[in-house]
């Protein structure tokens, strides 16, 4: 399982071989997409709307009743998606690909880079951050994506998330960077690679290889035992719950 998104009612998850999951109460419903594409990203606009993206330009939308395929107009692998609002999603992927889906129609635009884009997150529909290979950071501020100040790393930045207007968090290998509006601060909670960052309110978590999970609530990160040594690839939080997903079909949850 490669990605997870949380809502007040449960979670959506996506992974290899076309797997799409959603929780309904204590049950988990599974759907397999036609052609069994590998999914890499998922995002929820609400408890009844979610988006999943994957290889060969695959985009699926859950409309409250069923998963439906959306024509993306690209054959590039899409690595991540962010739901800006109802019927509105941004997907990013290989070679700087950006696809914006709004009201059922997809349009492509330049990502401001030719590097592979691996994660996307937005503060609003006119303030969107996307990150990727070779320390790439680009930002959309209402008209186009353009490179902005990046952290001091040449490693792939695999995840981006903001928990406050002035705090944008990024993961690159074992390092975690936070942009405060003027500069980056660096943390290295582990010697092993982290893969994803997520949070809720002032809490921020990073997760990664060998079941690692670290929590930041200031001034630094502390380790949290997950009970697994599977590699973890996705993290999501809602007001009541934290979810983690990873290898061997792992889906973990913890009340916050």
C-alpha positions as a Python dict, from the first residue, in 0.01 Angstrom:
ca = {
    (1, 'X'): (0, 0, 0),
    (2, 'X'): (164, 322, -117),
    (3, 'X'): (-55, 607, 7),
    (4, 'X'): (-331, 691, 254),
    (5, 'X'): (-566, 984, 310),
    (6, 'X'): (-772, 1040, 621),
    (7, 'X'): (-1109, 1204, 680),
    (8, 'X'): (-1333, 1251, 981),
    (9, 'X'): (-1512, 930, 882),
    (10, 'X'): (-1221, 699, 797),
    (11, 'X'): (-949, 650, 536),
    (12, 'X'): (-880, 593, 168),
    (13, 'X'): (-571, 399, 60),
    (14, 'X'): (-412, 303, -271),
    (15, 'X'): (-135, 69, -379),
    (16, 'X'): (8, -181, -620),
    (17, 'X'): (-189, -393, -865),
    (18, 'X'): (-485, -156, -882),
    (19, 'X'): (-576, -176, -513),
    (20, 'X'): (-806, 94, -378),
    (21, 'X'): (-934, 73, -20),
    (22, 'X'): (-1179, 276, 184),
    (23, 'X'): (-1299, 228, 538),
    (24, 'X'): (-1667, 243, 628),
    (25, 'X'): (-1717, 218, 1001),
    (26, 'X'): (-1526, -91, 1109),
    (27, 'X'): (-1533, -244, 760),
    (28, 'X'): (-1279, -201, 479),
    (29, 'X'): (-1406, -211, 121),
    (30, 'X'): (-1166, -307, -158),
    (31, 'X'): (-1183, -219, -527),
    (32, 'X'): (-943, -327, -803),
    (33, 'X'): (-903, -81, -1091),
    (34, 'X'): (-928, -208, -1448),
    (35, 'X'): (-588, -309, -1586),
    (36, 'X'): (-448, -327, -1231),
    (37, 'X'): (-232, -12, -1251),
    (38, 'X'): (6, 58, -967),
    (39, 'X'): (-123, 351, -763),
    (40, 'X'): (121, 589, -593),
    (41, 'X'): (-93, 865, -445),
    (42, 'X'): (-434, 930, -288),
    (43, 'X'): (-607, 1238, -147),
    (44, 'X'): (-951, 1299, 0),
    (45, 'X'): (-1161, 1610, -59),
    (46, 'X'): (-1422, 1492, 193),
    (47, 'X'): (-1550, 1168, 349),
    (48, 'X'): (-1738, 1103, 22),
    (49, 'X'): (-1484, 1215, -240),
    (50, 'X'): (-1129, 1093, -303),
    (51, 'X'): (-872, 1079, -581),
    (52, 'X'): (-606, 817, -661),
    (53, 'X'): (-327, 839, -921),
    (54, 'X'): (-76, 596, -1063),
    (55, 'X'): (126, 472, -1357),
    (56, 'X'): (51, 549, -1724),
    (57, 'X'): (-143, 861, -1628),
    (58, 'X'): (-404, 676, -1424),
    (59, 'X'): (-655, 888, -1229),
    (60, 'X'): (-955, 752, -1039),
    (61, 'X'): (-1216, 948, -847),
    (62, 'X'): (-1445, 814, -575),
    (63, 'X'): (-1771, 1005, -610),
    (64, 'X'): (-1945, 890, -295),
    (65, 'X'): (-2078, 572, -453),
    (66, 'X'): (-1810, 418, -674),
    (67, 'X'): (-1458, 460, -812),
    (68, 'X'): (-1459, 598, -1167),
    (69, 'X'): (-1171, 647, -1408),
    (70, 'X'): (-1091, 999, -1525),
    (71, 'X'): (-919, 1060, -1860),
    (72, 'X'): (-595, 1236, -1768),
    (73, 'X'): (-458, 1314, -2114),
    (74, 'X'): (-109, 1192, -2020),
    (75, 'X'): (77, 864, -2029),
    (76, 'X'): (331, 972, -1768),
    (77, 'X'): (331, 808, -1429),
    (78, 'X'): (148, 1023, -1176),
    (79, 'X'): (312, 999, -836),
    (80, 'X'): (92, 1210, -609),
    (81, 'X'): (-237, 1399, -591),
    (82, 'X'): (-382, 1675, -377),
    (83, 'X'): (-754, 1747, -353),
    (84, 'X'): (-806, 2123, -354),
    (85, 'X'): (-1181, 2095, -302),
    (86, 'X'): (-1494, 1924, -436),
    (87, 'X'): (-1434, 1814, -795),
    (88, 'X'): (-1091, 1979, -794),
    (89, 'X'): (-760, 1787, -781),
    (90, 'X'): (-396, 1839, -879),
    (91, 'X'): (-179, 1543, -982),
    (92, 'X'): (198, 1546, -1038),
    (93, 'X'): (440, 1296, -1182),
    (94, 'X'): (735, 1206, -1401),
    (95, 'X'): (925, 1464, -1608),
    (96, 'X'): (753, 1756, -1436),
    (97, 'X'): (403, 1645, -1533),
    (98, 'X'): (114, 1837, -1374),
    (99, 'X'): (-252, 1753, -1441),
    (100, 'X'): (-535, 1964, -1303),
    (101, 'X'): (-878, 1799, -1291),
    (102, 'X'): (-1175, 2026, -1231),
    (103, 'X'): (-1542, 1938, -1271),
    (104, 'X'): (-1457, 1619, -1460),
    (105, 'X'): (-1219, 1774, -1713),
    (106, 'X'): (-838, 1728, -1704),
    (107, 'X'): (-584, 1976, -1836),
    (108, 'X'): (-205, 1959, -1837),
    (109, 'X'): (35, 2238, -1749),
    (110, 'X'): (408, 2281, -1701),
    (111, 'X'): (544, 2181, -1364),
    (112, 'X'): (827, 2433, -1394),
    (113, 'X'): (1083, 2151, -1406),
    (114, 'X'): (1175, 1839, -1601),
    (115, 'X'): (1255, 1647, -1283),
    (116, 'X'): (1018, 1376, -1161),
    (117, 'X'): (767, 1521, -916),
    (118, 'X'): (690, 1291, -624),
    (119, 'X'): (458, 1475, -386),
    (120, 'X'): (214, 1766, -389),
    (121, 'X'): (33, 1965, -121),
    (122, 'X'): (-153, 2293, -120),
    (123, 'X'): (-231, 2564, 131),
    (124, 'X'): (-512, 2676, -101),
    (125, 'X'): (-615, 2646, -466),
    (126, 'X'): (-373, 2929, -545),
    (127, 'X'): (-80, 2818, -327),
    (128, 'X'): (45, 2470, -416),
    (129, 'X'): (385, 2311, -345),
    (130, 'X'): (529, 2012, -528),
    (131, 'X'): (864, 1841, -472),
    (132, 'X'): (1070, 1572, -638),
    (133, 'X'): (1398, 1432, -762),
    (134, 'X'): (1734, 1602, -702),
    (135, 'X'): (1603, 1832, -430),
    (136, 'X'): (1343, 1994, -655),
    (137, 'X'): (1086, 2234, -507),
    (138, 'X'): (837, 2424, -726),
    (139, 'X'): (539, 2635, -625),
    (140, 'X'): (215, 2746, -789),
    (141, 'X'): (81, 3084, -680),
    (142, 'X'): (-219, 3127, -904),
    (143, 'X'): (-77, 3130, -1256),
    (144, 'X'): (209, 2882, -1308),
    (145, 'X'): (455, 2654, -1131),
    (146, 'X'): (806, 2793, -1083),
    (147, 'X'): (1115, 2683, -886),
    (148, 'X'): (1150, 2832, -538),
    (149, 'X'): (1415, 2816, -268),
    (150, 'X'): (1488, 2451, -193),
    (151, 'X'): (1655, 2285, 106),
    (152, 'X'): (2024, 2201, 93),
    (153, 'X'): (1995, 1850, -47),
    (154, 'X'): (2050, 1672, -376),
    (155, 'X'): (1841, 1375, -268),
    (156, 'X'): (1488, 1315, -387),
    (157, 'X'): (1231, 1499, -178),
    (158, 'X'): (962, 1234, -146),
    (159, 'X'): (694, 1412, 57),
    (160, 'X'): (567, 1764, 132),
    (161, 'X'): (307, 1879, 386),
    (162, 'X'): (219, 2204, 561),
    (163, 'X'): (61, 2230, 905),
    (164, 'X'): (73, 2608, 946),
    (165, 'X'): (84, 2898, 701),
    (166, 'X'): (454, 2940, 773),
    (167, 'X'): (551, 2573, 815),
    (168, 'X'): (606, 2360, 504),
    (169, 'X'): (766, 2023, 585),
    (170, 'X'): (965, 1807, 343),
    (171, 'X'): (1132, 1465, 364),
    (172, 'X'): (1454, 1380, 179),
    (173, 'X'): (1618, 1052, 277),
    (174, 'X'): (1688, 1059, 653),
    (175, 'X'): (1647, 1436, 668),
    (176, 'X'): (1338, 1644, 744),
    (177, 'X'): (1329, 2011, 644),
    (178, 'X'): (1080, 2280, 742),
    (179, 'X'): (1040, 2609, 554),
    (180, 'X'): (933, 2894, 784),
    (181, 'X'): (879, 3153, 513),
    (182, 'X'): (1241, 3274, 518),
    (183, 'X'): (1469, 2971, 548),
    (184, 'X'): (1485, 2599, 613),
    (185, 'X'): (1557, 2423, 939),
    (186, 'X'): (1691, 2069, 918),
    (187, 'X'): (1619, 1772, 1145),
    (188, 'X'): (1762, 1422, 1117),
    (189, 'X'): (1546, 1202, 1342),
    (190, 'X'): (1695, 877, 1209),
    (191, 'X'): (1990, 744, 1014),
    (192, 'X'): (1747, 547, 796),
    (193, 'X'): (1537, 693, 517),
    (194, 'X'): (1206, 858, 583),
    (195, 'X'): (942, 845, 310),
    (196, 'X'): (643, 1058, 412),
    (197, 'X'): (537, 1348, 631),
    (198, 'X'): (191, 1436, 759),
    (199, 'X'): (24, 1610, 1047),
    (200, 'X'): (-271, 1775, 1210),
    (201, 'X'): (-272, 2112, 1384),
    (202, 'X'): (68, 2159, 1553),
    (203, 'X'): (160, 1788, 1542),
    (204, 'X'): (381, 1657, 1262),
    (205, 'X'): (482, 1295, 1199),
    (206, 'X'): (733, 1138, 962),
    (207, 'X'): (744, 771, 872),
    (208, 'X'): (969, 547, 667),
    (209, 'X'): (1174, 233, 642),
    (210, 'X'): (1154, -54, 891),
    (211, 'X'): (833, 70, 1052),
    (212, 'X'): (982, 394, 1179),
    (213, 'X'): (758, 675, 1302),
    (214, 'X'): (866, 1004, 1461),
    (215, 'X'): (650, 1277, 1614),
    (216, 'X'): (728, 1647, 1624),
    (217, 'X'): (549, 1876, 1865),
    (218, 'X'): (851, 2098, 1932),
    (219, 'X'): (1142, 2137, 1980),
    (220, 'X'): (1244, 1808, 1813),
    (221, 'X'): (1130, 1464, 1699),
    (222, 'X'): (1063, 1169, 1929),
    (223, 'X'): (1029, 804, 1828),
    (224, 'X'): (690, 630, 1833),
    (225, 'X'): (668, 249, 1828),
    (226, 'X'): (448, 120, 1545),
    (227, 'X'): (464, -251, 1618),
    (228, 'X'): (585, -335, 1266),
    (229, 'X'): (915, -352, 1082),
    (230, 'X'): (754, -330, 740),
    (231, 'X'): (858, -32, 529),
    (232, 'X'): (594, 240, 555),
    (233, 'X'): (515, 471, 263),
    (234, 'X'): (212, 677, 358),
    (235, 'X'): (82, 871, 657),
    (236, 'X'): (-242, 1061, 722),
    (237, 'X'): (-406, 1223, 1020),
    (238, 'X'): (-752, 1342, 1112),
    (239, 'X'): (-869, 1496, 1438),
    (240, 'X'): (-915, 1155, 1607),
    (241, 'X'): (-684, 915, 1419),
    (242, 'X'): (-340, 855, 1266),
    (243, 'X'): (-302, 605, 978),
    (244, 'X'): (9, 444, 831),
    (245, 'X'): (37, 218, 525),
    (246, 'X'): (316, 9, 378),
    (247, 'X'): (453, -326, 266),
    (248, 'X'): (265, -655, 288),
    (249, 'X'): (-72, -481, 288),
    (250, 'X'): (1, -298, 613),
    (251, 'X'): (-264, -52, 730),
    (252, 'X'): (-206, 71, 1086),
    (253, 'X'): (-417, 311, 1290),
    (254, 'X'): (-377, 481, 1624),
    (255, 'X'): (-605, 713, 1818),
    (256, 'X'): (-431, 1047, 1862),
}
